[in-house]
Structures are given as structure tokens and as C-alpha cells.
Amino acid sequence: MSQGVRGTRDFYPEDMRLRNWLFDNFTNASLLHGFEEYDAPVLEYEELYTRKQGEEITQQLYSFQDKGNRKVALRPEMTPSLARMVMARAGGLPMPIKWFSIPQCWRYERTQRGRGREHYQWNVDIWGTTEISADAELISVLVTFFEGIGLTAKDIVIRVSSRKVLEEVLGSLGLEGDIFAQTCIIVDKMDKLSSDVIEDQLSDLGHDSKVVTTIQAVLGIKDMNSLQKALKDESVAVSELNLLFDAIDSYGISEWVEFDASIVRGLAYYTGAVFEAHDRTGEFRAICGGGRYDKLLSTLGGKDLPATGFGFGDMVIMELLAEKGLIPELVSDIDDIVIPLNSDLRNAAVMVAASLRNSGRTVDLVLEDKKMKWAFKHAERIGAARLVLLAPDEWSRKMVKIKDLDTGEESEISLKDI
Ligand code: 4JL
């Protein structure tokens, strides 16, 4: 019974310190840009995720029937819950809304590979505006976060494109609608699967070899000039991307961002700008990804509202930080350890601890008879700033001994001055 459910993680206090540090950085970058936090239940009706485009995320749903025979699922992503919440208040929310959340998300793979089945995924979304400036704002949130945890544009690249690139190319060949979304889901796997497998899947979709070659050629474009030449003069993809790169320039974050037509993302609902952050060495999977999804609500039976957002998992980023030696050394934030030197002084120690706590200091009170040696070790382990000693001599004069653990300096303070 000492093992948890397969694919889940425990967070011991040292893990929790690190997780909180990461989440604090997620939260700070969001709040700094004026986003408000929201939450939703981890359990949703399975129906919220039934999409037919062969996405990995819906093939790996952690779903089951509850005791009332309702088909439910642990959320694999936050966006459908957010869409549900927005839809429920349609008309009642002053737009645009800028919301963020750090939900735990779940997957269930039929193939057993010892992979994780849950992670936390920071979600940042803007609803109610079609302006590409919203997409630029999201990229600024990302850069602020990366800078906050000590990464630079030398470590990270945010690759940007638009679904409209492939949409325009396939559209000119008379291919649109569901086949477009399905094509995106296949080409998203280009860096994971061999080109033979990708070509087979595209031809299974009905694309002939000429179309496959065209798709490959377009997705190989890595600069805006070549894209401009490849698409029509009046290309909406090109004009929107130009606006996006102008805005990114104004934020002063251009060195973080590159155009890359191979970015399409593996979710069916994206309609416009799409982006992913990667480590520059290319050693890791995508760190995060997102984009515009202006048509999601109609697929859920509502009236469409423009939206853009990203999801950012807690695993790849920690692997990258570990590799770069950027995991911070975190200690618990205890100010004082109060220790009675014999059991007669325990209640005196309680009084001292209580008044320190009332003054706002964080205090660990030693609850049993412990030796000084233990107290010093304990103080070092938890990174406390001071030891507060209750000794018989001093206490008879209503004084306590204080040792500053940084400087080693010792002093006496009266109970009333504590
Ligand atoms: Cl661990 C994990 C859980 C859910 C990884 C991916 C997903 C799907 O977003």
C-alpha cells in the first residue's frame, strides 16, 4: 500500500517547495499582465472531449462511468472547461477576459510505457477579441515567465506560425473543413514519426502524393519573406503574422521569437496563430504550446467567441532547468526555532513561540525533549534564521537566549521585548 496509482506523483515537502516556486513564477507572470485566476473541477462529462479528429489528447482520455452510470473523464486539458464556463455566462462577462489557471490534467494511455498520467498545466487565455495583439500579449507572458526562472533567449526559442498558412495552401487545392484539421493533427507529429509514416497517414486521409509534397514544402519555410512568396499577395496568414511580429518587436522580445511554418499544434480546435516554446538545443519536447481557437464554442453547441491561449506543463520545464543547473535551492521559510532546554520549560517555550507568531514570525516549536546538538542540525536542515533558547537561568530572569544562525551572534532578550 505504499505505492500510489500508476502514473501519479507524490510531492514530498522538498518537491512541494519546488512546485510552489514554479507555480509562483507562473502566477507572477500572469498577474503582471493583468490576468485573473480561475478554476474548474478536475472531473467533467466525457462528452466535453468527444472530438473526432484523431487527436492524441482525446485518444488518451482517463474516462470511466461513475456510480450513477454517468460517463465522466478526468480533464486532459483545461480549455474545454474554460469554454464551458465562458459559455455558461455568455453575455454576462465583460469582454475581453484574461484568465489563468494551473490545473492538474490527466491522460490514460492504453500502451503501457511507464509514462506519467498526470501533470500540472499552466493555462493562460484571452477571450473576446480577434486582435492579434492578444496573441502577442500571451507571448510576452511567456517571456516574463522564462526570465523569472533565469532563462534567456539563448536558451529558449518561441516558434510561431498560423494555421491559416496550411489552410490557405490546402484551400487553394479545394481541401477544407475537417480534412484540414485532420491534416494539422498528422503533420504536428512530423518530428516524432518518420516521414514514411507521416506520408502514409496523409495518403490515408486522401491526399495524393502531389499534395503531400506541397504540404511538406510549405511546412519547411522558416522565414517570412519565403512565406510571402509561397502564398498569395492577399494572404491573411501573412498579414496577420506580420502584425504579430510587429507587436512582438514593440514588446522588445523579438530575440525570443522565430517564424516556423512547421508549427501547427496537435489540437483540432486551433484556427489562427499557433506557437510553441523549445529549448534551443532541441533536446527536449516542446516546453509549451498554444494558439488561437476562434471556433471552439460552436463545436460545443454555443455561439462562437474569439479566443487565444496556451498550455504549459510542469514536467519538460523542470527537466530543462535541471539540465541547465537552474533548479533553485529552496528551504522552508522558518524564522525561529524555539527550544526549551528541559521539560519544565515547555510551557514557557509555548508562550515565547506564541508571542513570536503573533508578531508575524514563522516559528517551529520543539515539542519534545531534544538536545542542543539536535536543535542545531534541525535549524540547518530547515534553514531557520534564529534559535530561541529557553534555559533555566535565563528564564528565572524572564530572559531568553537568541542565537543568530547566520552570524553566530548570541544575545539575550526579555520576554516582554520579544
Ligand atoms: Cl501527464 C499528461 C496528462 C495530460 C500529459 C499530457 C496530458 C494531456 O494534456
CSV table of C-alpha atoms in Angstrom, one decimal, residues 213-356:
chain,number,residue,atom,x,y,z
A,213,THR,CA,4.8,17.2,-51.5
A,214,THR,CA,3.2,20.7,-51.4
A,215,ILE,CA,2.4,20.3,-47.7
A,216,GLN,CA,6.0,19.3,-46.9
A,217,ALA,CA,7.4,22.2,-49.0
A,218,VAL,CA,5.2,24.8,-47.2
A,219,LEU,CA,5.9,23.5,-43.7
A,220,GLY,CA,9.7,23.7,-44.4
A,221,ILE,CA,9.5,27.5,-44.7
A,222,LYS,CA,11.4,29.2,-41.9
A,223,ASP,CA,11.2,33.0,-42.8
A,224,MET,CA,8.5,35.4,-43.6
A,225,ASN,CA,10.0,36.5,-46.9
A,226,SER,CA,9.8,33.0,-48.3
A,227,LEU,CA,6.3,32.6,-46.9
A,228,GLN,CA,5.2,35.8,-48.6
A,229,LYS,CA,6.5,34.4,-51.9
A,230,ALA,CA,4.8,31.0,-51.4
A,231,LEU,CA,1.4,32.4,-50.5
A,232,LYS,CA,-0.9,34.7,-52.4
A,233,ASP,CA,-0.4,38.5,-52.3
A,234,GLU,CA,-3.6,39.0,-50.3
A,235,SER,CA,-2.7,36.1,-47.8
A,236,VAL,CA,-4.4,36.7,-44.5
A,237,ALA,CA,-1.9,34.4,-42.8
A,238,VAL,CA,1.0,36.7,-44.0
A,239,SER,CA,-0.7,39.9,-43.0
A,240,GLU,CA,-1.7,38.6,-39.5
A,241,LEU,CA,1.8,37.2,-38.9
A,242,ASN,CA,3.4,40.5,-39.9
A,243,LEU,CA,1.2,42.3,-37.4
A,244,LEU,CA,2.1,39.7,-34.8
A,245,PHE,CA,5.8,40.1,-35.4
A,246,ASP,CA,5.5,43.9,-35.3
A,247,ALA,CA,3.8,43.7,-31.9
A,248,ILE,CA,6.4,41.3,-30.6
A,249,ASP,CA,9.0,43.8,-31.7
A,250,SER,CA,7.3,46.5,-29.7
A,251,TYR,CA,7.4,44.4,-26.6
A,252,GLY,CA,11.2,44.2,-27.2
A,253,ILE,CA,11.1,40.4,-27.2
A,254,SER,CA,11.9,39.6,-30.8
A,255,GLU,CA,15.1,37.7,-30.0
A,256,TRP,CA,12.9,35.1,-28.3
A,257,VAL,CA,10.6,34.5,-31.3
A,258,GLU,CA,11.0,33.0,-34.8
A,259,PHE,CA,8.7,32.2,-37.6
A,260,ASP,CA,8.5,28.5,-38.4
A,261,ALA,CA,5.8,27.1,-40.7
A,262,SER,CA,6.1,23.6,-39.3
A,263,ILE,CA,4.4,24.7,-36.1
A,264,VAL,CA,0.7,23.6,-36.4
A,265,ARG,CA,-0.1,22.1,-32.9
A,266,GLY,CA,-1.9,18.8,-32.3
A,267,LEU,CA,-5.3,20.0,-31.2
A,268,ALA,CA,-8.2,20.2,-33.6
A,269,TYR,CA,-9.6,23.5,-32.5
A,270,TYR,CA,-6.8,25.9,-33.4
A,271,THR,CA,-7.7,28.4,-36.2
A,272,GLY,CA,-5.1,31.1,-36.4
A,273,ALA,CA,-1.7,32.0,-34.8
A,274,VAL,CA,0.0,28.9,-33.2
A,275,PHE,CA,3.2,28.8,-31.2
A,276,GLU,CA,5.5,26.5,-29.2
A,277,ALA,CA,8.5,27.2,-27.0
A,278,HIS,CA,11.5,24.9,-27.3
A,279,ASP,CA,14.9,24.7,-25.8
A,280,ARG,CA,17.4,25.9,-28.4
A,281,THR,CA,19.4,22.7,-28.3
A,282,GLY,CA,16.3,20.8,-29.4
A,283,GLU,CA,17.0,18.1,-26.8
A,284,PHE,CA,13.5,18.3,-25.2
A,285,ARG,CA,9.9,18.0,-26.3
A,286,ALA,CA,8.0,21.3,-26.7
A,287,ILE,CA,8.0,23.2,-23.4
A,288,CYS,CA,4.6,24.7,-24.0
A,289,GLY,CA,2.2,25.5,-26.8
A,290,GLY,CA,-0.8,27.4,-27.7
A,291,GLY,CA,-2.7,29.5,-30.3
A,292,ARG,CA,-5.9,31.0,-31.4
A,293,TYR,CA,-9.2,29.0,-31.3
A,294,ASP,CA,-12.0,31.2,-32.5
A,295,LYS,CA,-14.4,28.4,-33.4
A,296,LEU,CA,-14.4,26.2,-30.3
A,297,LEU,CA,-17.8,27.3,-28.8
A,298,SER,CA,-19.8,26.3,-31.9
A,299,THR,CA,-18.3,22.8,-31.7
A,300,LEU,CA,-19.7,22.7,-28.1
A,301,GLY,CA,-23.1,23.9,-29.2
A,302,GLY,CA,-22.7,27.6,-28.4
A,303,LYS,CA,-22.2,30.8,-30.3
A,304,ASP,CA,-18.6,31.4,-31.2
A,305,LEU,CA,-16.4,33.8,-29.4
A,306,PRO,CA,-12.8,34.6,-30.4
A,307,ALA,CA,-10.1,33.2,-28.1
A,308,THR,CA,-6.4,32.6,-27.8
A,309,GLY,CA,-4.3,30.8,-25.1
A,310,PHE,CA,-1.6,28.5,-24.2
A,311,GLY,CA,-0.9,25.5,-22.0
A,312,PHE,CA,2.4,25.0,-20.2
A,313,GLY,CA,3.2,21.7,-18.5
A,314,ASP,CA,5.3,21.3,-15.3
A,315,MET,CA,7.5,18.4,-16.5
A,316,VAL,CA,9.6,19.5,-19.5
A,317,ILE,CA,10.5,22.8,-18.0
A,318,MET,CA,11.8,21.2,-14.8
A,319,GLU,CA,13.9,18.7,-16.9
A,320,LEU,CA,15.3,21.6,-18.8
A,321,LEU,CA,16.1,23.6,-15.6
A,322,ALA,CA,17.7,20.5,-14.1
A,323,GLU,CA,19.9,20.1,-17.2
A,324,LYS,CA,21.0,23.7,-17.0
A,325,GLY,CA,21.7,23.6,-13.3
A,326,LEU,CA,19.0,26.2,-12.7
A,327,ILE,CA,16.9,24.3,-10.1
A,328,PRO,CA,16.9,26.7,-7.1
A,329,GLU,CA,18.0,25.6,-3.6
A,330,LEU,CA,14.8,26.2,-1.6
A,331,VAL,CA,14.5,25.9,2.2
A,332,SER,CA,11.4,26.2,4.3
A,333,ASP,CA,10.8,29.8,5.4
A,334,ILE,CA,11.0,29.3,9.2
A,335,ASP,CA,12.3,32.3,11.0
A,336,ASP,CA,12.8,30.9,14.5
A,337,ILE,CA,13.2,27.6,16.2
A,338,VAL,CA,12.1,27.8,19.9
A,339,ILE,CA,13.6,25.1,22.1
A,340,PRO,CA,13.1,24.5,25.8
A,341,LEU,CA,16.3,23.1,27.4
A,342,ASN,CA,14.2,20.9,29.8
A,343,SER,CA,10.7,19.7,30.1
A,344,ASP,CA,9.9,22.2,32.9
A,345,LEU,CA,10.3,25.0,30.4
A,346,ARG,CA,8.0,23.6,27.8
A,347,ASN,CA,5.1,25.9,28.6
A,348,ALA,CA,7.4,28.9,28.8
A,349,ALA,CA,8.5,27.9,25.3
A,350,VAL,CA,4.9,27.8,24.2
A,351,MET,CA,4.4,31.4,25.5
A,352,VAL,CA,7.5,32.6,23.7
A,353,ALA,CA,6.5,30.8,20.4
A,354,ALA,CA,3.0,32.2,20.7
A,355,SER,CA,4.2,35.8,21.0
A,356,LEU,CA,6.7,35.5,18.2
